Every structure is written in structure tokens, then in C-alpha cells.
Amino acid sequence: MSSKFLFFDKTPCEWSEGLPTVSPTYRRVKKILGEDWVKRKHTYGHIKSMDIKFTYYQLASNAVLAGCTSESWSVIKKCIDILLDPKFNLETVITTIHSQSPLILISGEIVNDLDIDGGRGSIGPGSKKSIVIGRAIYLFIRNILNGTPQGIDAATQGHLGKITFCFAENKNLSPWKEYHLRKGYKKTDSTVTIFSSQSPHEVIDLGEKDVKTLLDGLVHTLLNPWTYNSFYNQDVWIIMSPEHAKRIHESGMTLDDLEEYLFNNSVFDKVDLEKRGLYGFIGQVEANTTKLFESKDNINIVVSGGYPGGYSMICFGSGVSVTKKVFQ
Amino acid sequence: MKILQIKPTSYAQTIITKRFKANTSSNKDVMVINSMLNPKTTYPQDIVNKIHSLDQDLIIVSFFISQVKKRNTLDWYSINEHGNKKIFLIVGDCATCTYKASQDIFELNERGLDAHLVTFSEMENLIIPKLRENFKNRILFMDDLMFNDNLFKQLSN
């Protein structure tokens, strides 16, 4: 099936989640495509298992609908490349009853170009640019992949991050290296990283003298047996507030130390997992203790948000995070 | 007793039965595949019982395929071993599993095999469009009032 059917057979009011859209006129789509205008009729992506093909023009139309401008086009394309990467497991992310959606981190030089500061209200509604990029990805899923509750999106409640969940780090207030540098990219590179995330869960710790209460709070929240993570042992994201990051940094812990601490201390007792509702559905627990993470690589920590604020976010989800370099 | 090797899968349950009844309506063996997430589900066994109530002469092979662990469409299927069997794949308590299972059933029908998706009507949207459009009669809803009739009709074909 061509996605043309899914997209252009819908009326304009069916093109969005209910929020206003920008009409994808010929002129606007041409502008956002820029140099890619010559490829407008070319296939951008073909998801064989879903029997869906879509063109540059269709993808750009959704970006316009969401409110994006041409500066965001290279980021949007990279987001789509990640969604189409088999490692991301797109079909599962869209169809599952589990309420999850793409968490999108933009990192590197392009953050400045797009004027996304990763400051107060970073994951919503702090930056208009990141909000509309996240929404463009949602409208792509909605209009081209038919990812609506009436279509193939079976999420029980869903969450607001399904509509947009895109942010950047607070580079100025982070004591640690930017995420893309930690993943081996250069200072001048820009990257997009996507993880299939549940809604964020806030960890509040307003203490000042002792970092131990904060570490306990993180570990205690991570050790929630009623998540898929407790069985699949895959990625978790911690969107840490600058204040929490500062406390950890000033205690003498490095980021590596923090990851090591969380890796070693996030351990379930067998009885914790046996009590959970998913026990037996996905697998059995043989060992007396089980680590939440397979490796430290499953722990993704970024500093984002305003200062002050003793509030960090933990995002459970499923699968692994995929990072790709943005070519501008 | 006939033992089938299906791979790669985990054998949550394997039921192999053979009964006889005078009124035989089909010359094919039947494969009932359980792809439900709930390990305590009774639906696959209910289907086995219903099939037996129609035709006790059938050899019914029942086993478990995890749609969650499956990596590719039909990676569990071997035509050499199962080519002459009517297939009924039971799924429906997991949306992703239903979606992926519907890809399996479409592929099997494309290959000319006699394969059916057995699920719940609330999962209809999760069934891939090309299965709904091209092989509509190969989709059976367990909550449909006509389910028994439809099942028996498919068995008799």
C-alpha cells in the first residue's frame, strides 16, 4: 500500500491530533524541502513489513503541518532514519498496548542553530522549535504509518509525549560532556537520539548537604518491578536537573561514577519480580538477584531543564536508544 | 504420535492429540498455534476442543510461538514440515503480537497455504490491511456470534 492513500484520503481535520496545523501548501512544502525539492517524488522510505512507502514530499508535508520550518528539515530526516532503523523496532513502538513514544534528544551544534536551549521547561513547553520537531515525527506516524487509536496505535492510555517529546541538553549548566561526545561523536557534530519512552516519572529531592538521599531516590525509583525494564533490562533515560547534576558533581562523583553506582545498586531481589503482574508472561526469574541493567550502556543520563530545581525525570521504556549524525 | 520441530520458539505447551469420528470432513492435519501473551490463557485449548467436536479424525498439533521474541515474519515456519496443515494462529491479548501474527498469516496465504488468524474483533485495526483486503475469510473473531460456524466452515473447505 502506498502511504498516499493513508495521507491524502484524509480530510485536513483528520491530519492532526486536534491542535491547529499549518496548511501544507505547495510553496511551504517546497521551502522546507530546500535542495531536496528535486527529489520530492522520490521514495524517502519503504517499510516493507508494513507495506508502506512514502516520498520526500509526503514527509515534508507533515513537517509543515506540525509547524516546522526549513532549519529543522535535516533533523526531521534523521529522526525518520532512526525510526526506520531495524534496531528501533518501529512496528512494536507504534502498535503496542504499552503507552510509549519516541523520546528525541537533539545534541551538538545544531541545537544553537535551532535555538533550543534545553533550559526551563525543556521537554515542554520550553522550546517552540523542539515542540514542533517532535510533533512532526508524531504526524508522520499518524498520517503516513496510520498510527492513530483508530488505526494501529493500540496504546491503552497513551501519554502526551506521543504528540511531542523532543528536547536538548542544558549545555551551559551541565557539569558533564554533551551526550553526543560521550557516544564518540565530535564537538562539531550534531546528532539525534531516539528512545521509545513511557511518560517521564519525576524524582524529587530537595536536600542540599548529602548526595546520598538523591542517589537513594534515583535507585528507589529505578527499582520499580512493574515496568518492562525490570524484565527486558534495556535502556532507561534519566533527564537530570542542573541542580541535581551539580550536587552529584560537587560530591566528587563523576558521571562515570554515577552510572557505576546506578548499575551496581539497581538490583532486584527475586521476590520483588515474582510479585509483579508481568511475572510469567515474559519470562521466569531463576537467580536470587537480577540487575536492572544489562550494562552501563543502558543508562542514559542527560542534564536538561532550568535552575534551580531539585527535580529529575526517569523515563522507562522498551528497547535501546539509537543515535545518528545529522548532516546539514 | 507425530512430533513436529518448530524453530525458533519456546515450547510453552505442546498438545498432540488424535481422535476418530465417522464424519470426516477434511483430509488435512490441523496446526493450532498459541501466540497469546498470557501463559494461562485457555483460548488455544478451547479452539482445539472446538475443532475436535467437529472432526475427531484430525491430527491436531498445538504449540506456542512468541510473537514478541520473533525477529522476522514467519521465521518459525518451515514449509517442508507443515505444508499440508490447516493453520489456526490464536492471538489477541497483545496488540503488537496481533499485528505481527497478521503478517505471518498473510505470508502463509500468499504462499497458497491454508492459514487463519483467530483473534478478537477489537483487534481488527491491528490486522494488516492486505490480509483484511485479500484474505478476509481467513480472519476469525472469537467474540463473533458466528465464530463456531465460521471455524467449522474453514475446517470443511
Coordinates of C-alpha atoms in Angstrom, one line a residue:
Chain A
M1 CA 0.0 0.0 0.0
S2 CA 1.3 3.4 -0.8
S3 CA 1.1 5.9 2.0
K4 CA -0.5 8.3 -0.4
F5 CA -3.7 6.5 0.4
L6 CA -3.2 7.0 4.1
F7 CA -2.4 10.7 3.8
F8 CA -4.3 12.3 1.1
D9 CA -7.5 10.4 1.5
K10 CA -7.9 12.0 4.9
T11 CA -9.6 15.3 5.4
P12 CA -7.5 18.2 6.8
C13 CA -9.2 17.8 10.2
E14 CA -8.0 14.2 10.3
W15 CA -4.4 15.2 9.7
S16 CA -3.8 16.2 13.3
E17 CA -4.4 15.2 16.9
G18 CA -6.8 18.2 17.2
L19 CA -4.3 21.0 17.6
P20 CA -4.2 23.6 14.8
T21 CA -2.0 22.8 11.8
V22 CA -0.2 24.8 9.2
S23 CA -1.6 24.1 5.7
P24 CA 1.0 22.1 3.7
T25 CA 0.8 24.4 0.6
Y26 CA 2.9 23.8 -2.4
R27 CA 5.1 26.8 -1.6
R28 CA 5.6 25.9 2.1
V29 CA 6.5 22.3 1.2
K30 CA 8.9 23.5 -1.5
K31 CA 10.5 25.8 1.0
I32 CA 11.0 23.2 3.7
L33 CA 12.4 20.7 1.3
G34 CA 15.1 23.2 0.1
E35 CA 17.7 21.3 -2.0
D36 CA 15.6 18.1 -1.6
W37 CA 12.9 19.7 -3.8
V38 CA 14.3 17.9 -6.8
K39 CA 13.8 14.6 -5.0
R40 CA 10.2 15.4 -3.9
K41 CA 8.7 12.5 -5.8
H42 CA 11.4 10.0 -4.8
T43 CA 10.7 7.4 -2.2
Y44 CA 12.1 8.5 1.1
G45 CA 11.3 5.4 3.0
H46 CA 9.9 1.9 2.4
I47 CA 8.8 -0.1 5.4
K48 CA 8.5 -3.5 3.7
S49 CA 6.9 -5.3 6.7
M50 CA 4.2 -2.6 7.0
D51 CA 3.8 -2.3 3.2
I52 CA 4.3 1.4 3.3
K53 CA 6.2 3.7 1.0
F54 CA 6.4 7.4 1.3
T55 CA 8.0 10.3 -0.6
Y56 CA 10.1 13.3 0.4
Y57 CA 7.0 15.4 -0.4
Q58 CA 4.8 13.5 2.0
L59 CA 7.3 13.6 4.8
A60 CA 7.8 17.3 4.3
S61 CA 4.1 17.9 4.2
N62 CA 3.8 16.5 7.7
A63 CA 6.7 18.7 8.9
V64 CA 4.8 21.7 7.6
L65 CA 1.6 20.6 9.2
A66 CA 3.4 20.4 12.5
G67 CA 4.7 24.0 12.2
C68 CA 8.3 23.2 11.3
T69 CA 10.5 25.5 9.1
S70 CA 13.3 24.6 6.8
E71 CA 16.1 24.7 9.5
S72 CA 14.5 21.7 11.1
W73 CA 14.4 19.6 7.9
S74 CA 17.8 17.8 8.4
V75 CA 16.8 16.9 12.0
I76 CA 13.5 15.6 10.9
K77 CA 15.0 13.4 8.2
K78 CA 17.5 12.0 10.7
C79 CA 14.6 11.2 13.1
I80 CA 12.9 9.3 10.4
D81 CA 16.1 7.4 9.5
I82 CA 16.2 6.3 13.1
L83 CA 12.6 5.2 13.1
L84 CA 13.3 3.1 10.0
D85 CA 16.4 1.5 11.5
P86 CA 15.5 -2.1 12.5
K87 CA 17.3 -1.6 15.8
F88 CA 14.5 0.9 16.8
N89 CA 11.7 -1.8 16.3
L90 CA 9.2 0.7 14.9
E91 CA 6.3 -1.6 14.4
T92 CA 6.4 -2.6 18.1
V93 CA 6.7 1.0 19.2
I94 CA 3.6 2.1 17.3
T95 CA 1.3 -0.9 17.8
T96 CA 1.9 -1.8 21.4
I97 CA -0.7 -1.5 24.1
H98 CA 2.2 -0.2 26.3
S99 CA 2.0 3.6 26.3
Q100 CA 5.3 4.6 24.8
S101 CA 6.5 7.1 22.2
P102 CA 9.7 8.4 20.6
L103 CA 11.8 10.4 23.1
I104 CA 14.0 12.6 20.9
L105 CA 17.3 14.2 22.1
I106 CA 18.9 16.7 19.8
S107 CA 22.6 17.2 20.6
G108 CA 25.5 19.2 19.2
E109 CA 26.0 22.4 17.2
I110 CA 22.5 22.2 15.6
V111 CA 20.9 22.9 18.9
N112 CA 22.3 26.5 18.7
D113 CA 21.2 26.9 15.1
L114 CA 17.7 25.8 16.1
D115 CA 17.7 28.0 19.2
I116 CA 16.8 25.1 21.5
D117 CA 18.4 25.9 24.9
G118 CA 17.4 22.9 27.0
G119 CA 16.6 25.2 29.8
R120 CA 13.4 25.8 31.8
G121 CA 10.5 23.6 30.6
S122 CA 12.9 21.9 28.2
I123 CA 10.7 18.9 27.5
G124 CA 7.6 21.0 27.2
P125 CA 6.7 23.8 26.6
G126 CA 10.1 25.5 26.8
S127 CA 11.2 25.5 23.2
K128 CA 8.9 26.0 20.2
K129 CA 11.4 24.6 17.8
S130 CA 11.8 21.3 19.7
I131 CA 8.0 21.0 20.2
V132 CA 7.2 21.2 16.5
I133 CA 10.0 18.8 15.6
G134 CA 8.6 16.3 18.0
R135 CA 5.1 16.9 16.6
A136 CA 6.4 16.4 13.0
I137 CA 7.5 13.0 14.0
Y138 CA 4.1 12.3 15.6
L139 CA 2.2 13.5 12.5
F140 CA 4.5 11.3 10.3
I141 CA 3.5 8.3 12.5
R142 CA -0.1 9.4 12.5
N143 CA -0.6 10.2 8.8
I144 CA 1.8 8.0 7.0
L145 CA 2.0 5.0 9.3
N146 CA -1.6 5.1 10.3
G147 CA -0.6 5.3 14.0
T148 CA -3.8 6.5 15.5
P149 CA -6.0 4.9 18.2
Q150 CA -8.5 4.2 15.4
G151 CA -5.6 2.7 13.3
I152 CA -2.7 0.6 14.6
D153 CA -1.8 2.6 17.7
A154 CA -3.2 0.4 20.5
A155 CA -1.7 2.2 23.5
T156 CA -4.0 1.9 26.4
Q157 CA -4.0 5.5 27.6
G158 CA -1.1 6.9 25.5
H159 CA 0.7 9.9 27.0
L160 CA 1.3 13.4 26.0
G161 CA 4.8 12.6 24.8
K162 CA 3.2 10.8 21.9
I163 CA 2.3 14.2 20.5
T164 CA 5.7 15.6 21.0
F165 CA 8.7 14.6 23.2
C166 CA 11.8 16.4 21.8
F167 CA 14.4 18.3 23.8
A168 CA 18.0 19.3 24.2
E169 CA 20.6 19.3 27.0
N170 CA 21.3 22.3 29.1
K171 CA 24.9 22.6 27.9
N172 CA 25.6 25.7 30.0
L173 CA 24.6 24.2 33.3
S174 CA 25.7 20.6 32.8
P175 CA 28.9 19.6 34.6
W176 CA 29.3 16.7 32.1
K177 CA 30.2 16.3 28.4
E178 CA 27.3 16.5 25.9
Y179 CA 25.6 13.3 25.1
H180 CA 26.9 13.0 21.5
L181 CA 30.5 13.5 22.7
R182 CA 30.0 10.6 25.1
K183 CA 28.8 8.5 22.2
G184 CA 32.0 9.1 20.3
Y185 CA 31.0 12.0 18.0
K186 CA 33.0 15.2 17.6
K187 CA 32.3 18.5 19.2
T188 CA 31.3 20.0 15.8
D189 CA 28.9 17.1 15.1
S190 CA 25.2 17.2 15.6
T191 CA 23.2 14.1 16.4
V192 CA 19.7 12.9 17.1
T193 CA 19.0 10.1 19.5
I194 CA 15.6 8.3 19.9
F195 CA 14.4 6.0 22.6
S196 CA 10.9 4.5 22.9
S197 CA 9.8 6.0 26.2
Q198 CA 7.0 5.9 28.7
S199 CA 5.8 9.2 30.2
P200 CA 8.5 10.6 32.5
H201 CA 8.4 10.0 36.2
E202 CA 9.6 12.8 38.4
V203 CA 12.2 12.2 41.2
I204 CA 12.0 15.0 43.8
D205 CA 14.9 15.5 46.1
L206 CA 15.4 19.0 47.6
G207 CA 18.2 18.1 50.0
E208 CA 21.4 20.0 49.8
K209 CA 24.0 18.6 52.2
D210 CA 24.1 14.9 51.3
V211 CA 24.0 13.4 47.9
K212 CA 23.0 10.1 49.3
T213 CA 19.3 10.9 49.5
L214 CA 19.4 11.8 45.8
L215 CA 21.1 8.6 44.9
D216 CA 18.7 6.6 47.0
G217 CA 15.8 8.4 45.3
L218 CA 17.1 7.5 41.8
V219 CA 17.7 3.9 42.7
H220 CA 14.4 3.5 44.5
T221 CA 12.5 4.9 41.5
L222 CA 14.5 2.8 39.1
L223 CA 13.7 -0.4 41.1
N224 CA 10.0 -0.4 40.0
P225 CA 9.2 -4.0 39.3
W226 CA 6.1 -3.0 37.4
T227 CA 7.9 -2.0 34.2
Y228 CA 9.0 -3.8 31.2
N229 CA 12.6 -2.7 32.0
S230 CA 12.6 -5.0 35.0
F231 CA 12.4 -8.0 32.7
Y232 CA 14.0 -6.8 29.5
N233 CA 16.9 -5.0 31.3
Q234 CA 17.2 -2.5 28.5
D235 CA 17.6 1.3 28.3
V236 CA 16.4 3.9 30.8
W237 CA 16.7 7.7 30.5
I238 CA 17.4 10.0 33.3
I239 CA 16.7 13.6 32.5
M240 CA 18.6 15.2 35.4
S241 CA 18.0 18.7 36.5
P242 CA 21.0 21.0 36.6
E243 CA 20.7 21.3 40.4
H244 CA 20.8 17.5 40.9
A245 CA 23.7 17.2 38.5
K246 CA 25.6 20.0 40.4
R247 CA 25.1 18.2 43.7
I248 CA 26.4 15.0 42.3
H249 CA 29.3 16.8 40.7
E250 CA 30.2 18.7 43.8
S251 CA 30.1 15.5 45.9
G252 CA 33.1 14.4 43.9
M253 CA 31.3 11.8 41.8
T254 CA 32.0 11.8 38.1
L255 CA 29.3 10.8 35.6
D256 CA 31.1 7.5 35.2
D257 CA 30.9 7.0 39.0
L258 CA 27.2 7.8 38.9
E259 CA 26.5 5.3 36.2
E260 CA 28.5 2.7 38.0
Y261 CA 26.6 3.4 41.2
L262 CA 23.2 3.0 39.5
F263 CA 24.3 -0.1 37.6
N264 CA 25.6 -1.8 40.8
N265 CA 22.8 -0.7 43.1
S266 CA 19.7 -1.2 40.9
V267 CA 19.3 -4.8 41.8
F268 CA 16.0 -6.7 42.2
D269 CA 15.5 -9.4 44.7
K270 CA 13.8 -12.5 43.2
V271 CA 10.8 -11.9 45.4
D272 CA 10.4 -8.4 44.0
L273 CA 10.0 -9.7 40.5
E274 CA 7.8 -12.6 41.5
K275 CA 5.3 -10.3 43.0
R276 CA 4.9 -8.3 39.8
G277 CA 2.0 -8.5 37.4
L278 CA 4.0 -9.5 34.4
Y279 CA 5.7 -12.4 36.1
G280 CA 5.4 -15.5 33.9
F281 CA 4.1 -13.5 30.9
I282 CA 7.5 -12.6 29.6
G283 CA 9.8 -15.0 31.5
Q284 CA 10.8 -16.6 34.7
V285 CA 13.3 -15.5 37.3
E286 CA 15.9 -18.1 38.3
A287 CA 18.6 -16.1 40.1
N288 CA 18.1 -14.7 43.6
T289 CA 19.1 -11.2 42.4
T290 CA 18.7 -9.6 39.0
K291 CA 20.3 -6.3 37.8
L292 CA 18.0 -3.8 36.2
F293 CA 20.6 -3.0 33.5
E294 CA 22.5 -5.5 31.3
S295 CA 25.3 -3.0 31.2
K296 CA 26.1 0.6 32.0
D297 CA 25.4 1.5 28.4
N298 CA 21.7 1.1 29.2
I299 CA 21.9 4.1 31.5
N300 CA 21.4 7.3 29.5
I301 CA 21.9 10.5 31.7
V302 CA 21.4 14.0 30.3
V303 CA 21.2 17.3 32.1
S304 CA 18.2 19.3 31.0
G305 CA 15.8 21.8 32.4
G306 CA 16.1 25.1 34.4
Y307 CA 17.8 26.1 37.6
P308 CA 17.0 25.9 40.5
G309 CA 15.0 22.7 40.7
G310 CA 15.6 19.5 42.7
Y311 CA 13.5 17.6 40.2
S312 CA 14.8 15.0 37.7
M313 CA 12.9 12.7 35.4
I314 CA 13.2 9.0 34.9
C315 CA 11.9 7.5 31.6
F316 CA 11.4 3.8 31.4
G317 CA 10.5 2.3 28.1
S318 CA 11.5 -0.6 25.8
G319 CA 14.3 -1.3 23.5
V320 CA 17.5 0.6 23.1
S321 CA 18.4 4.1 22.1
V322 CA 19.6 4.8 18.6
T323 CA 21.8 7.8 17.7
K324 CA 22.6 9.1 14.2
K325 CA 24.6 12.0 13.0
V326 CA 22.7 14.9 11.4
F327 CA 24.1 16.1 8.0
Q328 CA 23.3 19.8 7.5
Chain B
M1 CA 2.1 -39.8 17.7
K2 CA 3.8 -37.3 15.5
I3 CA 6.3 -34.8 16.9
L4 CA 7.0 -31.6 15.0
Q5 CA 10.0 -29.5 15.3
I6 CA 9.3 -25.8 15.0
K7 CA 12.1 -23.3 15.4
P8 CA 13.0 -20.9 16.8
T9 CA 10.4 -20.9 19.5
S10 CA 9.9 -21.8 23.1
Y11 CA 7.6 -24.7 23.8
A12 CA 5.3 -23.4 26.4
Q13 CA 2.9 -26.2 25.7
T14 CA 2.7 -28.9 23.2
I15 CA -0.5 -30.9 22.8
I16 CA -0.7 -33.7 20.3
T17 CA -4.0 -35.5 20.0
K18 CA -5.7 -37.9 17.7
R19 CA -9.3 -38.9 17.9
F20 CA -11.6 -40.6 15.5
K21 CA -15.0 -39.9 14.3
A22 CA -17.0 -41.3 11.4
N23 CA -17.9 -37.9 9.8
T24 CA -14.6 -36.8 8.5
S25 CA -14.7 -33.5 6.6
S26 CA -11.1 -32.7 6.0
N27 CA -8.0 -34.5 4.8
K28 CA -5.6 -32.1 6.3
D29 CA -4.0 -32.1 9.7
V30 CA -4.5 -29.0 11.8
M31 CA -1.9 -26.8 13.5
V32 CA -3.1 -24.6 16.3
I33 CA -0.6 -22.0 17.2
N34 CA -0.8 -20.2 20.5
S35 CA 0.6 -16.7 20.3
M36 CA -1.2 -15.3 23.3
L37 CA 0.9 -13.4 25.9
N38 CA -1.0 -14.7 28.9
P39 CA 0.6 -18.1 29.8
K40 CA -2.6 -19.2 31.5
T41 CA -4.9 -18.5 28.5
T42 CA -7.4 -21.2 27.7
Y43 CA -8.3 -19.9 24.3
P44 CA -6.0 -22.2 22.3
Q45 CA -7.2 -25.3 24.1
D46 CA -10.8 -24.1 23.5
I47 CA -10.1 -23.9 19.8
V48 CA -8.6 -27.4 19.9
N49 CA -11.7 -28.7 21.6
K50 CA -14.0 -27.0 19.1
I51 CA -12.1 -28.5 16.2
H52 CA -12.3 -31.9 17.8
S53 CA -16.0 -31.5 18.3
L54 CA -16.3 -31.1 14.5
D55 CA -13.9 -33.8 13.4
Q56 CA -12.2 -36.2 15.7
D57 CA -10.3 -37.7 12.9
L58 CA -8.0 -34.8 12.6
I59 CA -4.5 -34.8 14.0
I60 CA -4.1 -31.6 15.9
V61 CA -0.7 -30.2 16.7
S62 CA -0.6 -27.3 19.1
F63 CA 2.4 -25.3 20.1
F64 CA 3.5 -21.8 21.3
I65 CA 5.1 -19.2 19.1
S66 CA 6.2 -16.0 20.9
Q67 CA 5.4 -13.0 18.6
V68 CA 7.5 -10.9 21.0
K69 CA 10.7 -12.9 20.5
K70 CA 10.1 -13.5 16.8
R71 CA 12.6 -11.4 14.8
N72 CA 11.1 -11.7 11.3
T73 CA 7.9 -12.7 9.6
L74 CA 7.5 -16.5 9.5
D75 CA 10.9 -17.2 10.9
W76 CA 9.3 -20.1 12.8
Y77 CA 7.8 -21.7 9.8
S78 CA 9.2 -24.5 7.6
I79 CA 7.1 -25.4 4.6
N80 CA 8.7 -28.9 4.3
E81 CA 7.3 -29.8 7.7
H82 CA 4.0 -28.0 7.8
G83 CA 2.9 -27.6 4.2
N84 CA -0.1 -29.8 4.4
K85 CA -1.7 -28.5 7.5
K86 CA -4.5 -26.1 8.1
I87 CA -3.2 -23.4 10.4
F88 CA -5.1 -21.5 13.1
L89 CA -3.0 -18.9 14.9
I90 CA -4.6 -17.7 18.1
V91 CA -3.6 -14.2 19.3
G92 CA -5.3 -11.1 20.7
D93 CA -4.2 -10.1 24.2
C94 CA -1.2 -8.1 22.8
A95 CA -1.6 -5.6 20.0
T96 CA 1.9 -5.9 18.6
C97 CA 1.6 -9.7 18.7
T98 CA -1.7 -9.4 16.7
Y99 CA -0.1 -7.1 14.2
K100 CA 2.9 -9.4 13.7
A101 CA 0.8 -12.5 13.6
S102 CA -1.3 -11.0 10.9
Q103 CA 1.9 -10.6 8.8
D104 CA 2.6 -14.3 9.3
I105 CA -0.9 -15.3 8.2
F106 CA -0.8 -13.0 5.1
E107 CA 2.5 -14.5 4.0
L108 CA 1.3 -18.1 4.5
N109 CA -1.8 -17.3 2.4
E110 CA 0.3 -15.7 -0.2
R111 CA 2.2 -18.9 -0.4
G112 CA -1.1 -20.7 -1.0
L113 CA -1.3 -22.2 2.4
D114 CA -4.4 -22.6 4.4
A115 CA -3.8 -20.3 7.3
H116 CA -6.2 -18.4 9.6
L117 CA -5.8 -15.7 12.2
V118 CA -8.0 -16.2 15.2
T119 CA -8.4 -13.1 17.4
F120 CA -10.9 -10.7 18.9
S121 CA -12.9 -8.1 16.9
E122 CA -11.4 -5.2 19.0
M123 CA -8.0 -6.1 17.4
E124 CA -9.4 -5.7 13.8
N125 CA -7.4 -2.5 13.3
L126 CA -4.2 -4.2 14.2
I127 CA -4.6 -6.7 11.3
I128 CA -2.5 -5.6 8.3
P129 CA -4.8 -4.2 5.6
K130 CA -3.6 -6.5 2.9
L131 CA -4.7 -9.5 4.9
R132 CA -8.1 -7.9 5.5
E133 CA -8.4 -7.0 1.9
N134 CA -7.2 -10.1 0.2
F135 CA -8.0 -12.9 2.6
K136 CA -10.9 -11.7 4.7
N137 CA -12.3 -15.1 5.2
R138 CA -9.1 -16.2 6.8
I139 CA -9.7 -13.9 9.8
L140 CA -11.9 -15.4 12.6
F141 CA -13.1 -13.4 15.6
M142 CA -13.6 -15.4 18.7
D143 CA -16.2 -13.0 20.0
D144 CA -18.2 -13.2 16.8
L145 CA -21.6 -14.9 17.3
M146 CA -20.9 -16.8 14.1
F147 CA -17.4 -17.9 15.2
N148 CA -18.2 -21.6 15.5
D149 CA -19.9 -21.6 12.1
N150 CA -17.0 -19.7 10.6
L151 CA -14.5 -22.0 12.2
F152 CA -16.3 -25.1 11.0
K153 CA -16.7 -23.7 7.5
Q154 CA -12.9 -23.1 7.3
L155 CA -12.2 -26.6 8.5
S156 CA -14.5 -28.1 6.0
N157 CA -13.0 -26.3 3.0

